[in-house]
Tab-separated table of C-alpha atoms in Angstrom:
chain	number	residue	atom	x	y	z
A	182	UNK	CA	-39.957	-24.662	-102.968
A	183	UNK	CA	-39.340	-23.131	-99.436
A	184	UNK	CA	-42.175	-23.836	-97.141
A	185	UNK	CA	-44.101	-20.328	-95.779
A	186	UNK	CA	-41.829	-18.323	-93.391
A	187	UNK	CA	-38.356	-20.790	-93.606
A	188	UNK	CA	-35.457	-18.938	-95.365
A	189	UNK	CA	-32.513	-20.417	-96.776
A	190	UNK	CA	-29.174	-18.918	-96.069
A	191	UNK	CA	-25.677	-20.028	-98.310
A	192	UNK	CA	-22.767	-19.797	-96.985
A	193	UNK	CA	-20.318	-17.662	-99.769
A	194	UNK	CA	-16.838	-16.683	-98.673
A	195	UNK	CA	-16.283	-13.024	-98.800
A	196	UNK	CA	-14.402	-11.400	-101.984
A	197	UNK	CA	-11.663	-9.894	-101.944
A	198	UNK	CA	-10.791	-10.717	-98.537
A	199	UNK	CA	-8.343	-14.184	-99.911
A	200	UNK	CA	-5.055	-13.757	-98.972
A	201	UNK	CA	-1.868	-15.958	-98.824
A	202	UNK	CA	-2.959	-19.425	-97.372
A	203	UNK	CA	-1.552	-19.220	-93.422
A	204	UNK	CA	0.881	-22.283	-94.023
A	205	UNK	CA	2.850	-20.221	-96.952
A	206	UNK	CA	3.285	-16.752	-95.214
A	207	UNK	CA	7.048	-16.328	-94.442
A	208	UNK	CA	8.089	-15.667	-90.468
A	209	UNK	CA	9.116	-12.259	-90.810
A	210	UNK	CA	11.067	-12.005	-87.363
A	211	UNK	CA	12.510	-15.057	-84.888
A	212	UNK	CA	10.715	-14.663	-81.603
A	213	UNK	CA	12.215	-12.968	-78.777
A	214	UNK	CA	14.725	-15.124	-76.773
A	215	UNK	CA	13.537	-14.744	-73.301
A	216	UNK	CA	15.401	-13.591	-69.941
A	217	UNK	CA	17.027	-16.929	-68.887
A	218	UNK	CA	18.307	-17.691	-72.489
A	219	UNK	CA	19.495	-14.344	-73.161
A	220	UNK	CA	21.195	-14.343	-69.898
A	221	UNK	CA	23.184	-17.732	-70.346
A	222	UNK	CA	23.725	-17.198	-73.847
A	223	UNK	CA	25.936	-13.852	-72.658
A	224	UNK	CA	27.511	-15.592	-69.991
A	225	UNK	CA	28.290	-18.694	-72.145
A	226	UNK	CA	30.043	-16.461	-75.005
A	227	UNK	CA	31.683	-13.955	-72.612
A	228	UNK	CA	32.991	-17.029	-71.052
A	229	UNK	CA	32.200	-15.087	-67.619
A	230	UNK	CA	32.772	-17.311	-64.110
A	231	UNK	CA	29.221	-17.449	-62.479
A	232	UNK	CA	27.935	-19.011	-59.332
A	233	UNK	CA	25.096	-21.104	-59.409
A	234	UNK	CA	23.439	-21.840	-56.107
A	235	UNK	CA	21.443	-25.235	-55.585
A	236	UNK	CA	18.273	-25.746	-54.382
A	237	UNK	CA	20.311	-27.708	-51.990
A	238	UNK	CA	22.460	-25.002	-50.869
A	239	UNK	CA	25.251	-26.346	-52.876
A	240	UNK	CA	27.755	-23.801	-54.198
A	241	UNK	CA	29.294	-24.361	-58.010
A	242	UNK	CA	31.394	-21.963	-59.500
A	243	UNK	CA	32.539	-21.968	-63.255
A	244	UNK	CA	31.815	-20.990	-66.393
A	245	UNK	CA	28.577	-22.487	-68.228
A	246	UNK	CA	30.080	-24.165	-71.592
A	247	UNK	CA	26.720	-24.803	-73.467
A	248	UNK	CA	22.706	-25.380	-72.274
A	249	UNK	CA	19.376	-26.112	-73.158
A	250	UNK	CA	15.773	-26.625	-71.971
A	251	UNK	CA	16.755	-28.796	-69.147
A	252	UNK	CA	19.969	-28.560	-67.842
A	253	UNK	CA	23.245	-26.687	-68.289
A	254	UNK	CA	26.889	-27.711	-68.262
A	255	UNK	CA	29.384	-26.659	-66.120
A	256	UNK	CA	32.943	-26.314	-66.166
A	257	UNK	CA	35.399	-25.993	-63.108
A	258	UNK	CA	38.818	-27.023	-63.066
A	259	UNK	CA	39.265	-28.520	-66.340
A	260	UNK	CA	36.011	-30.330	-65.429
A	261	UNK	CA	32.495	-30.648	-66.916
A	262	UNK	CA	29.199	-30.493	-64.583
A	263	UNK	CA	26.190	-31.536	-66.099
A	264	UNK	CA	23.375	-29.223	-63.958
A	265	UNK	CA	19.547	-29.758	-64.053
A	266	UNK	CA	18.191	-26.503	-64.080
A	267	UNK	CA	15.472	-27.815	-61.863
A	268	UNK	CA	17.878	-28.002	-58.986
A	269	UNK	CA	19.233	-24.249	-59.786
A	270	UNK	CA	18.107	-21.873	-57.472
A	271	UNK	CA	20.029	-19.233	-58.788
A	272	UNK	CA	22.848	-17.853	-60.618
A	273	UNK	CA	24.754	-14.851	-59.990
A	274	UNK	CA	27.848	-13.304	-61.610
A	275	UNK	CA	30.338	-11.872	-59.619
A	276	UNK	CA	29.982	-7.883	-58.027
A	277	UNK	CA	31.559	-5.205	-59.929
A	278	UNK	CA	34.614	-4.165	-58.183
A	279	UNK	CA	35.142	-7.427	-57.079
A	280	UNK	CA	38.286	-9.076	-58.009
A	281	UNK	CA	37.543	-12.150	-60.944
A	282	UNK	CA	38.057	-15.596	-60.429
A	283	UNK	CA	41.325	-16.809	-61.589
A	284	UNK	CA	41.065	-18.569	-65.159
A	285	UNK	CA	40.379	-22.619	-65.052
A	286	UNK	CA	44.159	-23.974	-65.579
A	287	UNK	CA	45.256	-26.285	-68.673
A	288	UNK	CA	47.434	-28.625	-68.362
C-alpha cells in the first residue's frame, strides 16, 4: 500500500504508435553524392584532361582514371600518378574556347 502523498507512475508504451522496428525500414533513396565526388566522377567518365595544382605549386595535367576518399590517380603520357588529395590544392578543367589537350598517345 502506497504511503500518504507518494504516487506510483508505470511506464506503458503508447498504442498505436508501433511501427516497423528502425533496423527493417528499407533506404528509400542513396544519399546525395557531394560536390567533389560528383565533380571527379564527371571528369573520370568524360575522360576530360584536368589540371590539378599542388599544394606545392606543382603542375599535373591528365586525365583522373579512378579515386576515392584519399587520393586520386592520374594518368599522363601512358603513365599512372597516384595523388593524395591532401596535397591537391585544386583542380581545374580547361577554359571554354580554349583549344584541348592533345589525347595521351598509345603505343
Amino acid at each position: 500500500m502506497p504511503e500518504a502523498g507518494v504516487q506510483r507512475f508505470v511506464s506503458r508504451p503508447a498504442q498505436g504508435t508501433s511501427g516497423p522496428a528502425p533496423e527493417k525500414r528499407e533506404k528509400m533513396e542513396k544519399p546525395p553524392q557531394n560536390i567533389q565526388d560528383g565533380f571527379l566522377n564527371t571528369v573520370r567518365k568524360e575522360k576530360l584532361v584536368v589540371t590539378v595544382y599542388l599544394l606545392s605549386g606543382v603542375k599535373l595535367t591528365g586525365r583522373i582514371r579512378s579515386f576515392d576518399k584519399y587520393s586520386l590517380i592520374l594518368e599522363s603520357n601512358n603513365q599512372e600518378q597516384l595523388v593524395f588529395k591532401h596535397a591537391v590544392a585544386t583542380v581545374v578543367l580547361p577554359r571554354a574556347g580554349t583549344a584541348p589537350a592533345p589525347a595521351p598517345s598509345e603505343g
